[in-house]
């Protein structure tokens, strides 16, 4: 098969950079849409910088999306860009709706007009389930989002389904539960924990300040989840799939394992609770059912909760030690 071309939005983030690495190994020509920043952040792309063609564009700007799709002429489009931090979506609900919700629609329009045969992956989220009444959640579980971010993702999900039905386009949703790695942004709870625990271990911090320790999440390992995205677009028909481990753990358990990995015995005494990190409406409990993905895509995540915590703590310890030597 001749080399295929992919366009990735959100390519500088955790998922975008792992996906670029996967597609580079598979011989894809890769275009990445990047929003202009005064301080560009390409650090996650270090391994594939020479294999990625950067296009200047923004999910807020229809013309730039049209131009990017025309220029890339992609076989596959992965929409991973978003205002993805739930807490910020309460502070900036309109921006979140514009980027995370309408942004997906703008990209679908660009593809409909300029590359209608392209296969489109929409990064949908377990945050769409929000206030859950059944466990585990699967592809038929009702949505009840609990944040402006979740509401925007529900909009983008249904826009994707609608383009599939209205225009017979190949548009699929991956409904991903939380997935983590050393490339996770520092504002998300897992990375905040592993970075702070590593700093405590090295004597650079004393306490770990968090909000709701009882929230439960289904945490997977991000490099495995980009393989899932790719498989969704190789499936014979467009469809929607849950990506999850099927296991959930509390934030408190994540903290305990992280302290243990760093060799700190009195970790629980270091944790401080602060209402600033509580959300106006919380998602208390998420656990996904990945049976359909296993059955139809032969995708099963294998990195377990404790391994993920260890990988992240070890990476933060190594990074901080290297910084100390500079
Ligand atoms: O929070 C609680 C917080 O910000 C996890 C995004 O990738 O996954 C992510 O959304 C839980 C929540 O991720 C702190 O209240 C306690 O219950 O790491 P998070 P998230 O909100 O689950 C989904 C699938 C997405 O799609 C999103 O884009 O941890 N929590 N204390 C805290 N959370 C943070 N951030 N900081 C705290 O201090």
mmCIF file of C-alpha atoms and ligand atoms in Angstrom:
data_model
loop_
_atom_site.group_PDB
_atom_site.id
_atom_site.type_symbol
_atom_site.label_atom_id
_atom_site.label_comp_id
_atom_site.label_asym_id
_atom_site.label_seq_id
_atom_site.Cartn_x
_atom_site.Cartn_y
_atom_site.Cartn_z
ATOM 1 C CA UNK A 1 0.000 0.000 0.000
ATOM 2 C CA UNK A 2 1.397 3.465 -0.861
ATOM 3 C CA UNK A 3 2.201 5.625 2.110
ATOM 4 C CA UNK A 4 -0.804 7.268 3.622
ATOM 5 C CA UNK A 5 -1.097 10.837 4.856
ATOM 6 C CA UNK A 6 -2.449 11.892 8.243
ATOM 7 C CA UNK A 7 -3.388 15.294 9.599
ATOM 8 C CA UNK A 8 -3.247 15.565 13.393
ATOM 9 C CA UNK A 9 -4.672 18.483 15.367
ATOM 10 C CA UNK A 10 -3.258 18.788 18.891
ATOM 11 C CA UNK A 11 0.003 17.236 17.685
ATOM 12 C CA UNK A 12 2.146 18.993 20.321
ATOM 13 C CA UNK A 13 0.202 17.431 23.207
ATOM 14 C CA UNK A 14 0.568 14.088 24.968
ATOM 15 C CA UNK A 15 -1.645 12.078 22.615
ATOM 16 C CA UNK A 16 -0.700 13.953 19.440
ATOM 17 C CA UNK A 17 3.001 13.354 19.971
ATOM 18 C CA UNK A 18 2.617 9.630 20.743
ATOM 19 C CA UNK A 19 0.333 9.261 17.728
ATOM 20 C CA UNK A 20 2.864 11.034 15.494
ATOM 21 C CA UNK A 21 5.526 8.571 16.668
ATOM 22 C CA UNK A 22 3.258 5.600 15.917
ATOM 23 C CA UNK A 23 2.324 6.875 12.452
ATOM 24 C CA UNK A 24 5.953 7.725 11.643
ATOM 25 C CA UNK A 25 6.895 4.085 12.390
ATOM 26 C CA UNK A 26 4.143 2.997 10.023
ATOM 27 C CA UNK A 27 5.525 5.188 7.242
ATOM 28 C CA UNK A 28 2.807 7.828 7.152
ATOM 29 C CA UNK A 29 3.357 11.301 5.822
ATOM 30 C CA UNK A 30 2.340 13.418 8.824
ATOM 31 C CA UNK A 31 0.963 16.936 8.946
ATOM 32 C CA UNK A 32 0.408 18.602 12.302
ATOM 33 C CA UNK A 33 -1.822 21.591 12.853
ATOM 34 C CA UNK A 34 -0.215 23.977 15.350
ATOM 35 C CA UNK A 35 -1.689 27.130 16.867
ATOM 36 C CA UNK A 36 0.720 30.024 17.072
ATOM 37 C CA UNK A 37 2.085 30.695 20.562
ATOM 38 C CA UNK A 38 4.586 33.362 21.563
ATOM 39 C CA UNK A 39 6.599 30.545 23.167
ATOM 40 C CA UNK A 40 6.252 27.496 20.918
ATOM 41 C CA UNK A 41 6.130 24.164 22.704
ATOM 42 C CA UNK A 42 7.441 21.410 20.462
ATOM 43 C CA UNK A 43 9.287 19.466 23.180
ATOM 44 C CA UNK A 44 7.111 16.322 22.932
ATOM 45 C CA UNK A 45 7.794 16.138 19.192
ATOM 46 C CA UNK A 46 11.572 15.850 19.616
ATOM 47 C CA UNK A 47 11.660 12.228 18.400
ATOM 48 C CA UNK A 48 9.699 12.922 15.199
ATOM 49 C CA UNK A 49 10.376 16.578 14.494
ATOM 50 C CA UNK A 50 11.923 15.805 11.081
ATOM 51 C CA UNK A 51 9.013 13.585 10.028
ATOM 52 C CA UNK A 52 6.254 16.089 10.810
ATOM 53 C CA UNK A 53 5.179 18.917 8.510
ATOM 54 C CA UNK A 54 3.761 21.714 10.635
ATOM 55 C CA UNK A 55 0.781 23.713 9.392
ATOM 56 C CA UNK A 56 -0.211 27.009 10.974
ATOM 57 C CA UNK A 57 -3.871 26.860 12.044
ATOM 58 C CA UNK A 58 -6.426 27.057 14.798
ATOM 59 C CA UNK A 59 -9.734 25.292 15.503
ATOM 60 C CA UNK A 60 -11.249 28.769 15.970
ATOM 61 C CA UNK A 61 -10.435 29.766 12.397
ATOM 62 C CA UNK A 62 -12.381 28.047 9.605
ATOM 63 C CA UNK A 63 -10.191 29.393 6.813
ATOM 64 C CA UNK A 64 -7.032 27.983 8.367
ATOM 65 C CA UNK A 65 -8.675 24.562 8.702
ATOM 66 C CA UNK A 66 -9.853 24.599 5.088
ATOM 67 C CA UNK A 67 -6.355 25.521 3.983
ATOM 68 C CA UNK A 68 -4.715 22.852 6.171
ATOM 69 C CA UNK A 69 -7.012 20.108 4.863
ATOM 70 C CA UNK A 70 -6.446 21.217 1.254
ATOM 71 C CA UNK A 71 -2.699 21.314 1.713
ATOM 72 C CA UNK A 72 -2.384 17.997 3.544
ATOM 73 C CA UNK A 73 -4.933 16.144 1.374
ATOM 74 C CA UNK A 74 -5.130 13.590 4.193
ATOM 75 C CA UNK A 75 -6.325 9.993 4.156
ATOM 76 C CA UNK A 76 -6.832 10.190 7.924
ATOM 77 C CA UNK A 77 -7.604 13.124 10.205
ATOM 78 C CA UNK A 78 -7.208 12.890 13.980
ATOM 79 C CA UNK A 79 -8.893 15.674 15.939
ATOM 80 C CA UNK A 80 -6.984 15.674 19.226
ATOM 81 C CA UNK A 81 -6.907 19.437 19.786
ATOM 82 C CA UNK A 82 -9.109 20.876 22.532
ATOM 83 C CA UNK A 83 -9.246 23.029 25.605
ATOM 84 C CA UNK A 84 -8.951 19.769 27.514
ATOM 85 C CA UNK A 85 -8.599 20.776 31.161
ATOM 86 C CA UNK A 86 -11.937 20.335 32.934
ATOM 87 C CA UNK A 87 -11.214 22.860 35.711
ATOM 88 C CA UNK A 88 -10.377 25.600 33.192
ATOM 89 C CA UNK A 89 -13.624 24.899 31.359
ATOM 90 C CA UNK A 90 -15.499 26.321 34.376
ATOM 91 C CA UNK A 91 -13.405 29.504 34.243
ATOM 92 C CA UNK A 92 -13.542 29.777 30.420
ATOM 93 C CA UNK A 93 -16.769 28.037 29.361
ATOM 94 C CA UNK A 94 -17.248 29.968 26.128
ATOM 95 C CA UNK A 95 -13.712 29.451 24.927
ATOM 96 C CA UNK A 96 -14.066 25.754 25.747
ATOM 97 C CA UNK A 97 -17.326 25.554 23.791
ATOM 98 C CA UNK A 98 -15.727 27.322 20.831
ATOM 99 C CA UNK A 99 -12.584 25.195 20.679
ATOM 100 C CA UNK A 100 -13.662 21.808 21.998
ATOM 101 C CA UNK A 101 -17.226 21.827 20.621
ATOM 102 C CA UNK A 102 -17.506 24.099 17.582
ATOM 103 C CA UNK A 103 -13.849 23.508 16.704
ATOM 104 C CA UNK A 104 -14.659 19.870 15.941
ATOM 105 C CA UNK A 105 -17.540 20.976 13.731
ATOM 106 C CA UNK A 106 -15.294 23.399 11.842
ATOM 107 C CA UNK A 107 -12.825 20.610 11.166
ATOM 108 C CA UNK A 108 -15.632 18.321 9.970
ATOM 109 C CA UNK A 109 -16.763 21.073 7.600
ATOM 110 C CA UNK A 110 -13.239 21.498 6.249
ATOM 111 C CA UNK A 111 -13.036 17.744 5.620
ATOM 112 C CA UNK A 112 -16.519 17.592 4.076
ATOM 113 C CA UNK A 113 -15.615 20.371 1.636
ATOM 114 C CA UNK A 114 -11.994 19.541 0.854
ATOM 115 C CA UNK A 115 -11.275 15.863 1.610
ATOM 116 C CA UNK A 116 -14.639 14.082 1.933
ATOM 117 C CA UNK A 117 -13.086 10.622 1.510
ATOM 118 C CA UNK A 118 -10.750 11.111 4.483
ATOM 119 C CA UNK A 119 -11.382 9.054 7.610
ATOM 120 C CA UNK A 120 -11.890 11.233 10.699
ATOM 121 C CA UNK A 121 -11.162 10.338 14.315
ATOM 122 C CA UNK A 122 -12.886 12.506 16.935
ATOM 123 C CA UNK A 123 -11.352 12.448 20.421
ATOM 124 C CA UNK A 124 -14.459 11.928 22.503
ATOM 125 C CA UNK A 125 -14.214 11.609 26.259
ATOM 126 C CA UNK A 126 -15.537 9.676 29.244
ATOM 127 C CA UNK A 127 -16.346 13.124 30.681
ATOM 128 C CA UNK A 128 -19.457 12.921 28.467
ATOM 129 C CA UNK A 129 -20.825 10.248 30.859
ATOM 130 C CA UNK A 130 -20.292 12.558 33.833
ATOM 131 C CA UNK A 131 -22.947 11.831 36.418
ATOM 132 C CA UNK A 132 -23.159 8.096 35.890
ATOM 133 C CA UNK A 133 -25.916 5.782 37.050
ATOM 134 C CA UNK A 134 -24.566 2.538 35.600
ATOM 135 C CA UNK A 135 -21.169 0.920 35.867
ATOM 136 C CA UNK A 136 -19.135 0.174 33.850
ATOM 137 C CA UNK A 137 -19.903 2.670 31.092
ATOM 138 C CA UNK A 138 -19.974 1.507 27.476
ATOM 139 C CA UNK A 139 -20.979 2.783 24.022
ATOM 140 C CA UNK A 140 -24.688 2.759 24.920
ATOM 141 C CA UNK A 141 -24.459 4.526 28.301
ATOM 142 C CA UNK A 142 -26.427 7.799 28.456
ATOM 143 C CA UNK A 143 -24.471 11.071 28.590
ATOM 144 C CA UNK A 144 -24.811 13.471 31.521
ATOM 145 C CA UNK A 145 -21.828 15.838 31.309
ATOM 146 C CA UNK A 146 -20.886 17.753 34.455
ATOM 147 C CA UNK A 147 -18.642 20.511 33.083
ATOM 148 C CA UNK A 148 -18.530 22.941 30.158
ATOM 149 C CA UNK A 149 -15.780 20.660 28.797
ATOM 150 C CA UNK A 150 -18.045 17.605 28.963
ATOM 151 C CA UNK A 151 -20.902 19.535 27.354
ATOM 152 C CA UNK A 152 -18.628 20.639 24.499
ATOM 153 C CA UNK A 153 -17.400 17.068 23.968
ATOM 154 C CA UNK A 154 -21.016 15.845 23.751
ATOM 155 C CA UNK A 155 -21.629 18.450 21.041
ATOM 156 C CA UNK A 156 -18.552 17.315 19.098
ATOM 157 C CA UNK A 157 -19.547 13.659 19.517
ATOM 158 C CA UNK A 158 -22.996 14.226 18.017
ATOM 159 C CA UNK A 159 -21.634 16.463 15.260
ATOM 160 C CA UNK A 160 -19.357 13.546 14.297
ATOM 161 C CA UNK A 161 -22.236 11.052 14.302
ATOM 162 C CA UNK A 162 -24.303 13.491 12.265
ATOM 163 C CA UNK A 163 -21.632 13.910 9.574
ATOM 164 C CA UNK A 164 -21.417 10.136 9.336
ATOM 165 C CA UNK A 165 -25.190 9.835 8.899
ATOM 166 C CA UNK A 166 -25.874 12.939 6.809
ATOM 167 C CA UNK A 167 -22.928 12.803 4.401
ATOM 168 C CA UNK A 168 -21.858 9.143 4.602
ATOM 169 C CA UNK A 169 -18.437 10.294 5.757
ATOM 170 C CA UNK A 170 -16.106 7.939 7.628
ATOM 171 C CA UNK A 171 -16.203 9.652 11.042
ATOM 172 C CA UNK A 172 -15.592 7.674 14.250
ATOM 173 C CA UNK A 173 -15.557 8.560 17.932
ATOM 174 C CA UNK A 174 -13.063 7.091 20.357
ATOM 175 C CA UNK A 175 -14.595 7.563 23.807
ATOM 176 C CA UNK A 176 -11.407 7.544 25.826
ATOM 177 C CA UNK A 177 -11.207 7.296 29.567
ATOM 178 C CA UNK A 178 -8.291 9.032 31.322
ATOM 179 C CA UNK A 179 -4.915 8.066 29.917
ATOM 180 C CA UNK A 180 -1.644 9.193 31.394
ATOM 181 C CA UNK A 181 2.108 9.222 30.783
ATOM 182 C CA UNK A 182 5.198 11.290 31.586
ATOM 183 C CA UNK A 183 3.956 13.692 28.865
ATOM 184 C CA UNK A 184 0.732 14.500 30.731
ATOM 185 C CA UNK A 185 0.335 18.232 31.447
ATOM 186 C CA UNK A 186 1.266 19.295 34.983
ATOM 187 C CA UNK A 187 -2.244 20.581 35.732
ATOM 188 C CA UNK A 188 -3.845 17.120 35.518
ATOM 189 C CA UNK A 189 -4.043 15.268 38.801
ATOM 190 C CA UNK A 190 -1.771 12.311 37.948
ATOM 191 C CA UNK A 191 1.138 14.403 36.741
ATOM 192 C CA UNK A 192 0.652 16.947 39.512
ATOM 193 C CA UNK A 193 0.975 14.052 41.967
ATOM 194 C CA UNK A 194 4.012 12.385 40.376
ATOM 195 C CA UNK A 195 5.869 15.663 39.876
ATOM 196 C CA UNK A 196 5.196 16.822 43.443
ATOM 197 C CA UNK A 197 6.007 13.438 44.979
ATOM 198 C CA UNK A 198 9.295 13.389 43.035
ATOM 199 C CA UNK A 199 10.101 16.893 44.280
ATOM 200 C CA UNK A 200 9.288 15.854 47.861
ATOM 201 C CA UNK A 201 11.617 12.856 47.461
ATOM 202 C CA UNK A 202 14.407 15.185 46.311
ATOM 203 C CA UNK A 203 13.793 17.710 49.087
ATOM 204 C CA UNK A 204 12.430 20.368 46.699
ATOM 205 C CA UNK A 205 8.845 20.393 48.088
ATOM 206 C CA UNK A 206 7.173 19.584 51.391
ATOM 207 C CA UNK A 207 3.478 19.084 50.675
ATOM 208 C CA UNK A 208 1.072 17.894 47.990
ATOM 209 C CA UNK A 209 -2.066 20.056 47.753
ATOM 210 C CA UNK A 210 -5.115 18.439 46.159
ATOM 211 C CA UNK A 211 -8.910 18.683 45.921
ATOM 212 C CA UNK A 212 -11.236 15.676 45.958
ATOM 213 C CA UNK A 213 -9.244 12.566 46.882
ATOM 214 C CA UNK A 214 -12.248 10.260 46.583
ATOM 215 C CA UNK A 215 -12.844 10.777 42.835
ATOM 216 C CA UNK A 216 -12.433 7.499 40.937
ATOM 217 C CA UNK A 217 -11.020 7.214 37.449
ATOM 218 C CA UNK A 218 -10.209 4.487 34.929
ATOM 219 C CA UNK A 219 -6.567 5.345 34.248
ATOM 220 C CA UNK A 220 -4.778 3.828 31.241
ATOM 221 C CA UNK A 221 -1.404 4.325 29.592
ATOM 222 C CA UNK A 222 -1.445 6.931 26.795
ATOM 223 C CA UNK A 223 0.975 5.227 24.312
ATOM 224 C CA UNK A 224 -1.430 2.268 24.149
ATOM 225 C CA UNK A 225 -4.402 4.543 23.539
ATOM 226 C CA UNK A 226 -2.968 6.069 20.350
ATOM 227 C CA UNK A 227 -2.756 2.551 18.905
ATOM 228 C CA UNK A 228 -6.482 2.309 19.715
ATOM 229 C CA UNK A 229 -7.171 5.548 17.782
ATOM 230 C CA UNK A 230 -5.330 4.215 14.748
ATOM 231 C CA UNK A 231 -7.197 0.901 14.857
ATOM 232 C CA UNK A 232 -10.522 2.738 14.944
ATOM 233 C CA UNK A 233 -9.686 4.329 11.595
ATOM 234 C CA UNK A 234 -8.538 0.997 10.090
ATOM 235 C CA UNK A 235 -11.877 -0.656 10.960
ATOM 236 C CA UNK A 236 -14.003 -1.539 7.936
ATOM 237 C CA UNK A 237 -16.848 0.756 9.022
ATOM 238 C CA UNK A 238 -16.989 4.016 10.972
ATOM 239 C CA UNK A 239 -18.247 3.486 14.506
ATOM 240 C CA UNK A 240 -17.900 4.588 18.143
ATOM 241 C CA UNK A 241 -15.699 2.740 20.638
ATOM 242 C CA UNK A 242 -14.934 3.034 24.349
ATOM 243 C CA UNK A 243 -11.216 2.940 25.212
ATOM 244 C CA UNK A 244 -10.627 2.002 28.862
ATOM 245 C CA UNK A 245 -8.954 -0.524 31.145
ATOM 246 C CA UNK A 246 -12.105 -1.657 32.967
ATOM 247 C CA UNK A 247 -10.486 -0.891 36.360
ATOM 248 C CA UNK A 248 -10.938 2.199 38.493
ATOM 249 C CA UNK A 249 -8.946 3.684 41.356
ATOM 250 C CA UNK A 250 -9.329 6.722 43.584
ATOM 251 C CA UNK A 251 -7.079 9.771 43.496
ATOM 252 C CA UNK A 252 -6.090 8.720 47.051
ATOM 253 C CA UNK A 253 -4.840 5.337 45.788
ATOM 254 C CA UNK A 254 -2.826 7.094 43.072
ATOM 255 C CA UNK A 255 -1.200 9.255 45.756
ATOM 256 C CA UNK A 256 -0.398 6.248 47.966
ATOM 257 C CA UNK A 257 1.216 4.272 45.136
ATOM 258 C CA UNK A 258 3.195 7.323 43.985
ATOM 259 C CA UNK A 259 4.671 7.896 47.464
ATOM 260 C CA UNK A 260 5.505 4.200 47.714
ATOM 261 C CA UNK A 261 7.268 4.286 44.318
ATOM 262 C CA UNK A 262 9.363 7.228 45.516
ATOM 263 C CA UNK A 263 10.295 5.403 48.752
ATOM 264 C CA UNK A 264 8.446 7.840 51.039
ATOM 265 C CA UNK A 265 6.780 6.196 54.076
ATOM 266 C CA UNK A 266 4.906 9.111 55.623
ATOM 267 C CA UNK A 267 3.277 10.253 52.363
ATOM 268 C CA UNK A 268 -0.268 10.613 53.735
ATOM 269 C CA UNK A 269 0.995 13.250 56.188
ATOM 270 C CA UNK A 270 2.256 15.344 53.277
ATOM 271 C CA UNK A 271 -1.157 15.661 51.605
ATOM 272 C CA UNK A 272 -3.035 18.922 52.134
ATOM 273 C CA UNK A 273 -6.634 19.429 51.064
ATOM 274 C CA UNK A 274 -7.607 22.723 49.432
ATOM 275 C CA UNK A 275 -11.112 23.651 48.259
ATOM 276 C CA UNK A 276 -9.561 25.637 45.388
ATOM 277 C CA UNK A 277 -9.029 22.331 43.599
ATOM 278 C CA UNK A 278 -12.638 21.157 43.981
ATOM 279 C CA UNK A 279 -14.923 21.567 40.966
ATOM 280 C CA UNK A 280 -18.371 23.243 40.990
ATOM 281 C CA UNK A 281 -19.826 19.926 39.789
ATOM 282 C CA UNK A 282 -17.647 16.848 40.067
ATOM 283 C CA UNK A 283 -17.536 13.563 38.166
ATOM 284 C CA UNK A 284 -17.172 11.111 41.049
ATOM 285 C CA UNK A 285 -16.812 7.744 39.444
ATOM 286 C CA UNK A 286 -15.827 6.560 35.964
ATOM 287 C CA UNK A 287 -15.036 3.028 34.861
ATOM 288 C CA UNK A 288 -15.212 1.953 31.232
ATOM 289 C CA UNK A 289 -16.092 -1.316 29.542
ATOM 290 C CA UNK A 290 -13.622 -1.941 26.685
ATOM 291 C CA UNK A 291 -15.311 -5.193 25.509
ATOM 292 C CA UNK A 292 -16.369 -3.837 22.106
ATOM 293 C CA UNK A 293 -12.825 -2.582 21.388
ATOM 294 C CA UNK A 294 -11.425 -6.001 22.345
ATOM 295 C CA UNK A 295 -13.963 -7.842 20.216
ATOM 296 C CA UNK A 296 -13.926 -5.694 17.077
ATOM 297 C CA UNK A 297 -10.522 -4.003 17.126
ATOM 298 C CA UNK A 298 -8.525 -6.643 19.037
ATOM 299 C CA UNK A 299 -7.308 -3.869 21.290
ATOM 300 C CA UNK A 300 -6.675 -4.563 24.978
ATOM 301 C CA UNK A 301 -4.559 -2.291 27.150
ATOM 302 C CA UNK A 302 -1.890 -4.137 29.126
ATOM 303 C CA UNK A 303 -0.106 -1.542 31.292
ATOM 304 C CA UNK A 304 -1.571 -1.779 34.785
ATOM 305 C CA UNK A 305 -2.368 1.030 37.213
ATOM 306 C CA UNK A 306 0.687 0.529 39.463
ATOM 307 C CA UNK A 307 3.017 0.330 36.448
ATOM 308 C CA UNK A 308 1.672 3.607 35.083
ATOM 309 C CA UNK A 309 2.255 5.346 38.415
ATOM 310 C CA UNK A 310 5.778 3.926 38.581
ATOM 311 C CA UNK A 311 6.637 4.966 35.007
ATOM 312 C CA UNK A 312 5.481 8.524 35.768
ATOM 313 C CA UNK A 313 7.225 8.828 39.157
ATOM 314 C CA UNK A 314 10.473 7.426 37.718
ATOM 315 C CA UNK A 315 10.323 9.828 34.763
ATOM 316 C CA UNK A 316 9.765 12.837 37.029
ATOM 317 C CA UNK A 317 12.584 11.781 39.350
ATOM 318 C CA UNK A 318 14.934 11.379 36.360
ATOM 319 C CA UNK A 319 13.912 14.734 34.866
ATOM 320 C CA UNK A 320 14.377 16.620 38.154
ATOM 321 C CA UNK A 321 17.735 14.957 38.850
ATOM 322 C CA UNK A 322 18.942 15.891 35.340
ATOM 323 C CA UNK A 323 17.802 19.478 35.906
ATOM 324 C CA UNK A 324 19.708 19.538 39.191
ATOM 325 C CA UNK A 325 22.925 18.533 37.396
ATOM 326 C CA UNK A 326 22.649 21.314 34.820
HETATM 327 O O1 LIG B 1 -8.858 15.124 37.307
HETATM 328 C C1 LIG B 1 -9.608 15.189 40.929
HETATM 329 C C2 LIG B 1 -10.529 15.936 39.993
HETATM 330 O O2 LIG B 1 -7.874 16.950 35.908
HETATM 331 C C3 LIG B 1 -9.103 13.816 37.729
HETATM 332 C C4 LIG B 1 -8.842 15.125 30.887
HETATM 333 O O3 LIG B 1 -7.841 14.532 30.097
HETATM 334 O O4 LIG B 1 -9.683 12.979 31.497
HETATM 335 C C5 LIG B 1 -9.216 14.202 32.034
HETATM 336 O O5 LIG B 1 -10.206 14.837 32.824
HETATM 337 C C6 LIG B 1 -9.842 13.818 39.060
HETATM 338 C C7 LIG B 1 -11.037 14.793 39.128
HETATM 339 O O6 LIG B 1 -8.710 14.835 34.800
HETATM 340 C C8 LIG B 1 -7.066 17.552 42.021
HETATM 341 O O7 LIG B 1 -11.541 16.631 40.720
HETATM 342 C C9 LIG B 1 -8.399 16.105 42.946
HETATM 343 O O8 LIG B 1 -12.111 14.144 39.778
HETATM 344 O O9 LIG B 1 -6.650 14.740 36.086
HETATM 345 P P1 LIG B 1 -7.935 15.476 36.029
HETATM 346 P P2 LIG B 1 -10.270 14.727 34.412
HETATM 347 O O10 LIG B 1 -11.036 15.877 34.923
HETATM 348 O O11 LIG B 1 -10.731 13.342 34.793
HETATM 349 C C10 LIG B 1 -10.820 13.066 30.637
HETATM 350 C C11 LIG B 1 -11.093 11.686 30.085
HETATM 351 C C12 LIG B 1 -10.716 14.133 29.617
HETATM 352 O O12 LIG B 1 -11.270 14.011 28.532
HETATM 353 C C13 LIG B 1 -10.062 15.401 30.026
HETATM 354 O O13 LIG B 1 -9.642 16.142 28.892
HETATM 355 O O14 LIG B 1 -8.941 14.259 40.070
HETATM 356 N N1 LIG B 1 -8.627 16.048 41.611
HETATM 357 N N2 LIG B 1 -7.454 17.020 43.231
HETATM 358 C C14 LIG B 1 -7.809 16.935 41.004
HETATM 359 N N3 LIG B 1 -7.628 17.218 39.698
HETATM 360 C C15 LIG B 1 -6.689 18.146 39.385
HETATM 361 N N4 LIG B 1 -6.473 18.432 38.081
HETATM 362 N N5 LIG B 1 -5.946 18.801 40.351
HETATM 363 C C16 LIG B 1 -6.102 18.535 41.682
HETATM 364 O O15 LIG B 1 -5.431 19.123 42.512
#
